[in-house]
Short mmCIF file of C-alpha atoms in Angstrom, two decimals:
data_model
loop_
_atom_site.label_atom_id
_atom_site.label_comp_id
_atom_site.label_asym_id
_atom_site.label_seq_id
_atom_site.Cartn_x
_atom_site.Cartn_y
_atom_site.Cartn_z
CA MET A 1 27.85 2.05 -17.55
CA THR A 2 28.99 6.02 -16.53
CA ARG A 3 25.70 7.54 -15.67
CA GLN A 4 25.24 11.38 -16.09
CA ILE A 5 24.63 13.27 -12.54
CA ARG A 6 21.64 14.43 -11.86
CA THR A 7 21.86 18.26 -10.96
CA SER A 8 18.58 19.34 -11.85
CA PRO A 9 14.80 18.30 -12.34
CA ALA A 10 13.78 17.79 -15.66
CA ALA A 11 11.29 19.30 -17.87
CA SER A 12 8.39 18.15 -19.49
CA ASP A 13 6.10 20.22 -22.52
CA GLN A 14 3.78 16.83 -22.31
CA SER A 15 1.86 15.75 -19.40
CA LEU A 16 3.53 12.86 -17.96
CA HIS A 17 0.48 10.85 -18.15
CA GLN A 18 0.60 11.55 -22.28
CA ALA A 19 4.61 11.28 -22.40
CA TYR A 20 5.14 7.89 -20.67
CA ASP A 21 2.72 4.41 -21.49
CA THR A 22 2.48 3.39 -18.01
CA ALA A 23 2.81 4.34 -14.53
CA LEU A 24 4.75 2.07 -11.89
CA LEU A 25 3.00 3.50 -8.71
CA ASP A 26 3.52 2.70 -5.12
CA LEU A 27 1.14 2.45 -2.86
CA ASP A 28 2.10 3.48 0.81
CA GLY A 29 2.52 7.11 0.75
CA VAL A 30 1.79 7.48 -2.95
CA VAL A 31 -1.79 6.25 -3.42
CA TYR A 32 -3.06 5.55 -0.18
CA ALA A 33 -1.89 5.69 3.75
CA GLY A 34 -3.04 3.92 6.34
CA GLY A 35 -5.70 2.32 4.08
CA ARG A 36 -7.65 5.46 3.36
CA ALA A 37 -6.72 7.49 -0.26
CA ILE A 38 -4.41 10.32 -0.35
CA GLY A 39 -5.82 13.44 -1.77
CA HIS A 40 -6.26 14.00 -5.46
CA ALA A 41 -5.34 10.31 -5.90
CA VAL A 42 -8.37 8.79 -7.11
CA GLU A 43 -9.41 11.09 -9.42
CA SER A 44 -6.10 11.64 -10.95
CA LEU A 45 -5.59 8.02 -11.31
CA ALA A 46 -8.68 8.02 -13.29
CA ALA A 47 -8.27 10.87 -15.51
CA ALA A 48 -4.64 9.22 -16.22
CA ARG A 49 -5.87 5.85 -17.36
CA ALA A 50 -9.02 7.38 -19.33
CA ASP A 51 -6.51 9.25 -21.41
CA GLY A 52 -4.85 6.01 -22.12
CA MET A 53 -1.79 5.50 -19.64
CA HIS A 54 -1.71 2.07 -18.23
CA LEU A 55 -1.47 1.55 -14.20
CA ALA A 56 0.37 -0.75 -12.54
CA TYR A 57 0.82 -0.64 -8.52
CA VAL A 58 4.36 -1.92 -7.48
CA THR A 59 4.62 -2.40 -3.46
CA ASN A 60 7.38 -3.46 -1.71
CA ASN A 61 4.62 -4.37 0.98
CA ALA A 62 4.40 -8.12 1.33
CA LEU A 63 1.78 -8.60 3.78
CA ARG A 64 -1.56 -8.52 1.28
CA THR A 65 -2.38 -11.02 -2.04
CA PRO A 66 -2.68 -8.89 -5.33
CA GLU A 67 -6.33 -9.66 -5.17
CA ALA A 68 -6.57 -8.07 -1.60
CA VAL A 69 -4.83 -4.97 -2.74
CA ALA A 70 -7.02 -5.19 -5.78
CA GLU A 71 -10.41 -5.24 -4.09
CA HIS A 72 -8.73 -2.33 -1.55
CA LEU A 73 -8.25 0.02 -4.38
CA GLY A 74 -11.60 -0.76 -5.69
CA GLU A 75 -13.17 0.33 -2.59
CA LEU A 76 -11.23 3.46 -2.63
CA GLY A 77 -12.73 4.14 -6.14
CA ILE A 78 -9.68 3.03 -7.98
CA PRO A 79 -10.97 -0.16 -10.48
CA THR A 80 -8.14 -2.24 -10.70
CA ASP A 81 -7.62 -5.89 -11.74
CA ALA A 82 -5.02 -8.15 -9.59
CA ALA A 83 -2.72 -8.43 -12.71
CA GLU A 84 -2.22 -4.65 -12.40
CA VAL A 85 -0.56 -5.43 -8.76
CA ILE A 86 2.93 -6.14 -8.42
CA THR A 87 4.50 -7.05 -5.10
CA SER A 88 7.76 -7.91 -3.80
CA ALA A 89 6.23 -10.70 -2.45
CA GLN A 90 6.01 -12.16 -6.30
CA ALA A 91 9.87 -11.30 -7.25
CA VAL A 92 11.18 -12.99 -3.93
CA ALA A 93 9.22 -15.81 -4.62
CA ARG A 94 10.97 -16.14 -8.50
CA LEU A 95 14.29 -15.35 -6.60
CA ILE A 96 13.93 -18.38 -4.39
CA ALA A 97 11.95 -20.39 -7.14
CA GLU A 98 15.59 -20.04 -9.48
CA GLN A 99 17.45 -21.23 -6.63
CA VAL A 100 15.86 -24.37 -5.06
CA GLU A 101 14.11 -26.93 -6.79
CA PRO A 102 10.29 -27.17 -7.16
CA GLY A 103 8.25 -28.30 -4.45
CA SER A 104 10.55 -26.86 -2.01
CA LYS A 105 9.32 -25.97 1.63
CA VAL A 106 9.97 -22.26 2.65
CA LEU A 107 9.89 -21.18 6.31
CA VAL A 108 7.28 -18.11 5.89
CA ILE A 109 8.08 -15.36 8.12
CA GLY A 110 5.15 -13.04 7.39
CA GLY A 111 1.66 -12.63 5.79
CA GLU A 112 -0.24 -14.43 3.52
CA GLY A 113 0.90 -12.57 -0.07
CA LEU A 114 4.11 -14.40 0.81
CA ARG A 115 2.16 -17.85 0.96
CA VAL A 116 0.04 -17.20 -2.24
CA ALA A 117 3.59 -15.84 -4.03
CA LEU A 118 5.29 -18.88 -3.27
CA ARG A 119 2.58 -21.27 -3.94
CA GLU A 120 2.30 -20.00 -7.97
CA ARG A 121 5.97 -20.80 -8.00
CA GLY A 122 5.52 -23.97 -7.09
CA LEU A 123 7.19 -23.95 -3.50
CA VAL A 124 5.53 -25.19 -0.26
CA PRO A 125 5.30 -22.53 2.43
CA VAL A 126 5.64 -23.99 5.65
CA GLU A 127 5.75 -22.44 9.23
CA SER A 128 8.45 -24.49 11.24
CA ALA A 129 11.70 -24.26 11.38
CA GLU A 130 12.24 -28.21 12.30
CA GLU A 131 10.34 -28.96 8.56
CA GLU A 132 12.42 -31.74 7.09
CA GLY A 133 14.16 -30.64 4.28
CA LEU A 134 13.58 -26.73 4.71
CA ALA A 135 15.46 -24.97 1.59
CA ALA A 136 14.55 -21.62 2.46
CA VAL A 137 13.57 -18.70 5.11
CA VAL A 138 11.37 -15.84 3.44
CA GLN A 139 10.91 -12.86 5.90
CA GLY A 140 7.88 -10.15 4.22
CA TYR A 141 6.27 -7.39 6.43
CA GLY A 142 3.20 -9.26 8.67
CA GLY A 143 1.83 -6.18 9.87
CA PRO A 144 1.62 -4.88 13.49
CA ASP A 145 0.68 -7.93 14.68
CA LEU A 146 3.01 -10.39 13.62
CA ALA A 147 4.33 -12.14 17.08
CA TRP A 148 7.87 -11.88 18.28
CA GLY A 149 8.03 -15.68 18.18
CA ARG A 150 8.55 -15.91 14.61
CA PHE A 151 11.59 -13.66 14.16
CA ALA A 152 12.93 -16.32 16.64
CA GLU A 153 11.71 -19.16 14.60
CA ALA A 154 13.75 -17.67 11.15
CA SER A 155 16.56 -17.32 13.47
CA TYR A 156 16.65 -21.21 14.10
CA ALA A 157 16.77 -21.93 10.44
CA ILE A 158 19.07 -19.54 9.49
CA ASN A 159 21.53 -20.38 12.73
CA ARG A 160 21.57 -23.95 10.79
CA GLY A 161 22.75 -22.62 7.29
CA VAL A 162 19.48 -22.81 5.72
CA PRO A 163 19.16 -19.52 2.79
CA TRP A 164 17.49 -16.47 3.44
CA TYR A 165 15.38 -14.42 1.77
CA ALA A 166 13.72 -11.09 2.23
CA SER A 167 10.80 -9.35 0.44
CA ASN A 168 12.81 -6.00 1.25
CA THR A 169 14.40 -3.78 3.62
CA ASP A 170 12.28 -0.59 4.01
CA LEU A 171 12.87 0.41 7.50
CA THR A 172 9.73 2.39 7.40
CA ILE A 173 6.00 2.31 6.49
CA PRO A 174 3.56 5.21 6.17
CA GLY A 175 0.15 4.84 8.35
CA ALA A 176 -2.92 6.91 9.21
CA ARG A 177 -1.41 7.67 12.09
CA GLY A 178 2.22 8.10 11.26
CA ILE A 179 5.56 5.97 10.34
CA ALA A 180 5.81 2.61 11.87
CA PRO A 181 8.47 0.16 11.65
CA GLY A 182 8.69 -1.69 8.34
CA ASN A 183 10.06 -5.22 6.74
CA GLY A 184 13.28 -3.60 7.28
CA ALA A 185 13.25 -3.24 10.97
CA ALA A 186 12.30 -6.96 11.28
CA VAL A 187 14.83 -8.08 8.74
CA GLU A 188 17.67 -6.19 11.20
CA VAL A 189 16.60 -8.21 14.30
CA VAL A 190 16.91 -11.39 12.50
CA ARG A 191 20.35 -9.99 11.38
CA ILE A 192 21.34 -8.86 14.86
CA ALA A 193 20.42 -12.89 16.10
CA THR A 194 21.90 -14.71 13.32
CA GLY A 195 25.05 -12.17 11.78
CA ALA A 196 23.48 -13.80 8.44
CA GLU A 197 22.59 -11.14 5.43
CA PRO A 198 19.18 -12.07 3.23
CA GLN A 199 19.05 -11.98 -0.46
CA VAL A 200 16.92 -9.07 -1.12
CA ALA A 201 14.10 -8.73 -3.98
CA GLY A 202 12.17 -5.69 -3.51
CA LYS A 203 12.64 -1.97 -4.50
CA PRO A 204 15.29 -0.57 -5.37
CA LEU A 205 16.95 -3.76 -6.34
CA PRO A 206 16.92 -5.49 -9.57
CA PRO A 207 14.76 -8.40 -9.21
CA MET A 208 11.61 -6.35 -8.25
CA HIS A 209 12.09 -3.92 -11.51
CA ARG A 210 12.40 -7.42 -13.40
CA GLU A 211 9.21 -8.91 -11.93
CA THR A 212 7.58 -5.56 -12.68
CA VAL A 213 8.48 -5.42 -16.56
CA LEU A 214 7.99 -9.53 -17.05
CA ARG A 215 4.54 -8.07 -15.51
CA THR A 216 3.55 -5.59 -17.34
CA GLY A 217 5.32 -5.05 -20.57
CA ALA A 218 6.06 -0.97 -20.20
CA LYS A 219 7.69 0.48 -22.91
CA ARG A 220 8.41 3.69 -21.65
CA PRO A 221 8.00 3.65 -17.75
CA LEU A 222 7.21 6.59 -15.34
CA VAL A 223 8.27 5.45 -11.91
CA VAL A 224 5.58 7.35 -9.25
CA GLY A 225 7.03 6.69 -5.60
CA ASP A 226 7.69 8.76 -2.27
CA ARG A 227 10.73 7.27 -0.96
CA LEU A 228 14.22 8.00 -2.12
CA ASP A 229 15.76 4.98 -0.90
CA THR A 230 13.69 2.66 -2.71
CA ASP A 231 10.98 4.00 -5.77
CA ILE A 232 13.82 6.74 -7.15
CA GLU A 233 16.86 4.69 -6.71
CA GLY A 234 14.99 1.44 -7.80
CA ALA A 235 14.13 3.86 -10.71
CA PHE A 236 17.81 5.16 -11.27
CA ASN A 237 18.57 1.28 -10.96
CA GLY A 238 16.39 0.22 -13.88
CA GLY A 239 17.44 3.02 -16.13
CA VAL A 240 13.93 4.83 -16.47
CA ASP A 241 12.28 7.98 -15.27
CA SER A 242 10.86 9.03 -11.89
CA LEU A 243 8.36 11.10 -10.20
CA LEU A 244 8.62 11.75 -6.23
CA VAL A 245 5.29 13.02 -5.02
CA LEU A 246 5.51 14.65 -1.49
CA THR A 247 2.73 12.85 0.20
CA GLY A 248 4.89 9.83 2.35
CA VAL A 249 8.17 10.00 3.94
CA THR A 250 10.62 12.08 1.71
CA ASP A 251 10.28 15.86 3.01
CA ALA A 252 11.70 18.86 0.73
CA GLU A 253 14.63 18.91 3.09
CA GLN A 254 15.50 15.13 2.19
CA LEU A 255 15.07 15.69 -1.20
CA LEU A 256 17.44 18.84 -1.25
CA ARG A 257 19.94 16.29 0.35
CA ALA A 258 19.90 13.39 -2.03
CA GLU A 259 22.67 11.75 -3.59
CA PRO A 260 22.79 11.22 -7.48
CA ARG A 261 21.00 7.81 -7.12
CA HIS A 262 18.25 9.38 -5.01
CA ARG A 263 17.58 12.30 -7.18
CA PRO A 264 14.15 12.13 -9.08
CA THR A 265 13.94 13.04 -12.87
CA TYR A 266 10.52 15.23 -11.31
CA VAL A 267 9.27 16.19 -8.74
CA ASP A 268 5.50 17.35 -7.42
CA ARG A 269 3.09 17.26 -4.38
CA ASP A 270 0.97 14.66 -5.29
CA LEU A 271 -0.70 12.49 -8.18
CA ARG A 272 -2.30 15.49 -10.03
CA GLY A 273 1.68 15.32 -10.96
CA LEU A 274 0.93 12.88 -13.55
CA LEU A 275 -2.16 15.15 -15.46
CA ALA A 276 0.62 18.26 -15.75
CA GLY A 277 4.05 19.22 -17.89
CA GLN A 278 6.71 19.75 -15.76
CA PRO A 279 8.09 23.42 -15.90
CA GLU A 280 12.24 23.98 -16.74
CA VAL A 281 14.85 24.81 -14.93
CA VAL A 282 16.93 27.00 -16.12
CA PRO A 283 20.30 28.91 -14.92
CA ALA A 284 20.17 32.44 -13.87
CA ALA A 285 22.93 34.69 -13.51
CA GLU A 286 23.83 33.88 -9.72
CA GLY A 287 21.74 30.63 -9.71
CA PHE A 288 18.98 28.27 -10.89
CA ARG A 289 15.78 29.76 -11.83
CA CYS A 290 12.05 28.12 -12.14
CA GLY A 291 8.63 30.02 -12.56
CA GLY A 292 9.00 32.85 -10.15
CA TRP A 293 11.69 31.71 -7.95
CA THR A 294 15.67 31.98 -8.09
CA ALA A 295 17.63 29.67 -5.68
CA VAL A 296 21.59 30.54 -5.15
CA ALA A 297 24.22 28.64 -3.48
CA LEU A 298 26.17 31.25 -1.47
CA ASN A 299 29.46 31.43 -0.19
CA ASN A 300 28.61 31.37 3.27
CA GLY A 301 27.09 27.64 3.06
CA VAL A 302 23.48 28.75 2.56
CA LEU A 303 20.60 28.24 0.07
CA GLU A 304 19.01 31.80 -0.56
CA LEU A 305 15.75 31.53 -2.56
CA ARG A 306 14.47 34.84 -4.18
CA GLU A 307 10.88 35.93 -5.67
CA ASP A 308 10.73 37.73 -9.02
CA ASP A 309 9.50 41.15 -8.14
CA GLU A 310 6.90 40.57 -10.70
CA GLU A 311 3.64 38.42 -10.10
CA THR A 312 3.85 34.87 -11.85
CA GLY A 313 2.19 32.10 -11.70
CA GLY A 314 2.94 28.28 -11.06
CA SER A 315 4.74 27.48 -14.36
CA GLY A 316 3.81 23.75 -14.43
CA GLY A 317 3.23 21.12 -12.21
CA SER A 318 0.10 20.36 -10.08
CA GLY A 319 0.23 24.29 -8.22
CA ASP A 320 -3.44 25.38 -7.36
CA GLY A 321 -3.05 27.78 -9.22
CA GLY A 322 -4.08 31.72 -7.87
CA SER A 323 -1.34 34.86 -7.98
CA GLY A 324 1.87 34.30 -6.74
CA SER A 325 4.92 31.54 -7.36
CA ASP A 326 4.52 28.41 -7.15
CA PRO A 327 6.06 27.18 -3.99
CA LEU A 328 7.34 23.84 -6.20
CA ASP A 329 8.68 25.93 -8.81
CA GLY A 330 10.84 27.36 -5.46
CA LEU A 331 11.42 23.83 -4.29
CA ARG A 332 12.56 22.56 -8.13
CA ALA A 333 14.56 25.48 -8.36
CA LEU A 334 16.60 24.84 -4.99
CA CYS A 335 17.06 21.20 -6.07
CA ALA A 336 18.92 22.68 -8.96
CA ALA A 337 21.38 24.91 -6.98
CA ALA A 338 21.46 22.42 -4.31
CA TRP A 339 22.17 19.10 -6.30
CA THR A 340 24.64 21.25 -8.90
CA ALA A 341 26.79 22.11 -5.78
CA ALA A 342 26.66 18.55 -4.57
CA ALA A 343 27.69 17.04 -7.88
CA GLU A 344 28.55 13.50 -6.80
CA ASP A 345 28.04 14.03 -3.08
CA VAL A 346 25.35 15.01 -0.76
CA CYS A 347 24.21 18.91 -0.71
CA THR A 348 25.03 20.14 2.87
CA LEU A 349 24.04 23.57 2.38
CA ASP A 350 21.68 25.41 5.16
CA ALA A 351 18.02 25.57 3.30
CA ALA A 352 15.90 25.77 6.77
CA LYS A 353 15.15 29.58 5.93
CA ALA A 354 14.33 28.84 2.39
CA LEU A 355 12.09 25.62 2.52
CA ALA A 356 10.60 27.77 5.71
CA ARG A 357 9.92 30.72 2.98
CA LEU A 358 7.68 27.86 1.02
CA GLY A 359 6.14 26.46 3.22
CA LEU A 360 7.73 23.20 2.77
#
């Protein structure tokens, strides 16, 4: 199936929480970071739920169980049932269960979330590569205290031909103190020691999308995330719309350089974007206009941003209001100029001055 290349953020006359029935929300970098709620997340999610939107929390982090995640969200002021949490541990456990016999032993390299998910699928988590009849190795994020010896244990089994599975391959994970190595970094360690390649279940791959649809029953979902290579690409692969929020690992420059499968349907500062419509980006005489901003791709390889002479307010989105043009509208215009210029490729135009003008 040929997919149309996205060359601009989309518009929505309706607020997003009314245009879609279910928000499939990433957690790290979207709802919380380092265990603390991200600004505006709690009240925005409460308002969306109160107005009838179903919320589901979809995470590549396989460390914690759905019950533990739901409890944590509740402590942050976001009442959540465990059934509303979908993890990559659940997706990879289903993937393994479809390929091995019921009751098979699986070597776990990771945390409790993996063990619970395996048991849910009738599999037996074990800790040693020396277990007789070992059917699989599964690797997921184990937190900063995961012992280095666990990678060796995985390598011993994989080098003997035991099939290897990974919950996800996110190279990094956001935290309260900054960006830390994620499960993908740990997978690289085992890959170097074995030369093998794991079967991967998490975002952006189909097993995670299937797990999410099976567990939520969403009819018109909106994927909400902070990562281009997992959340947004996962939405692209699943054929559903997406909202990128700028509270996690993706910054404005990376967004402008996004390849087609990494271009979100919408972009906003944070989860307040769920409660707002999204402004239209329209072709202008020389470039693309959104709100009070016009972005132009110049022949000298520079993306230029121009602000209207007249004062305008931000036209939609989660801007703070007040006089002047909303910087997010400027970013949306820049996205249209950059993505149109790049077409199927990655934009190489210099946007440094334009982004500095926006404070992004």
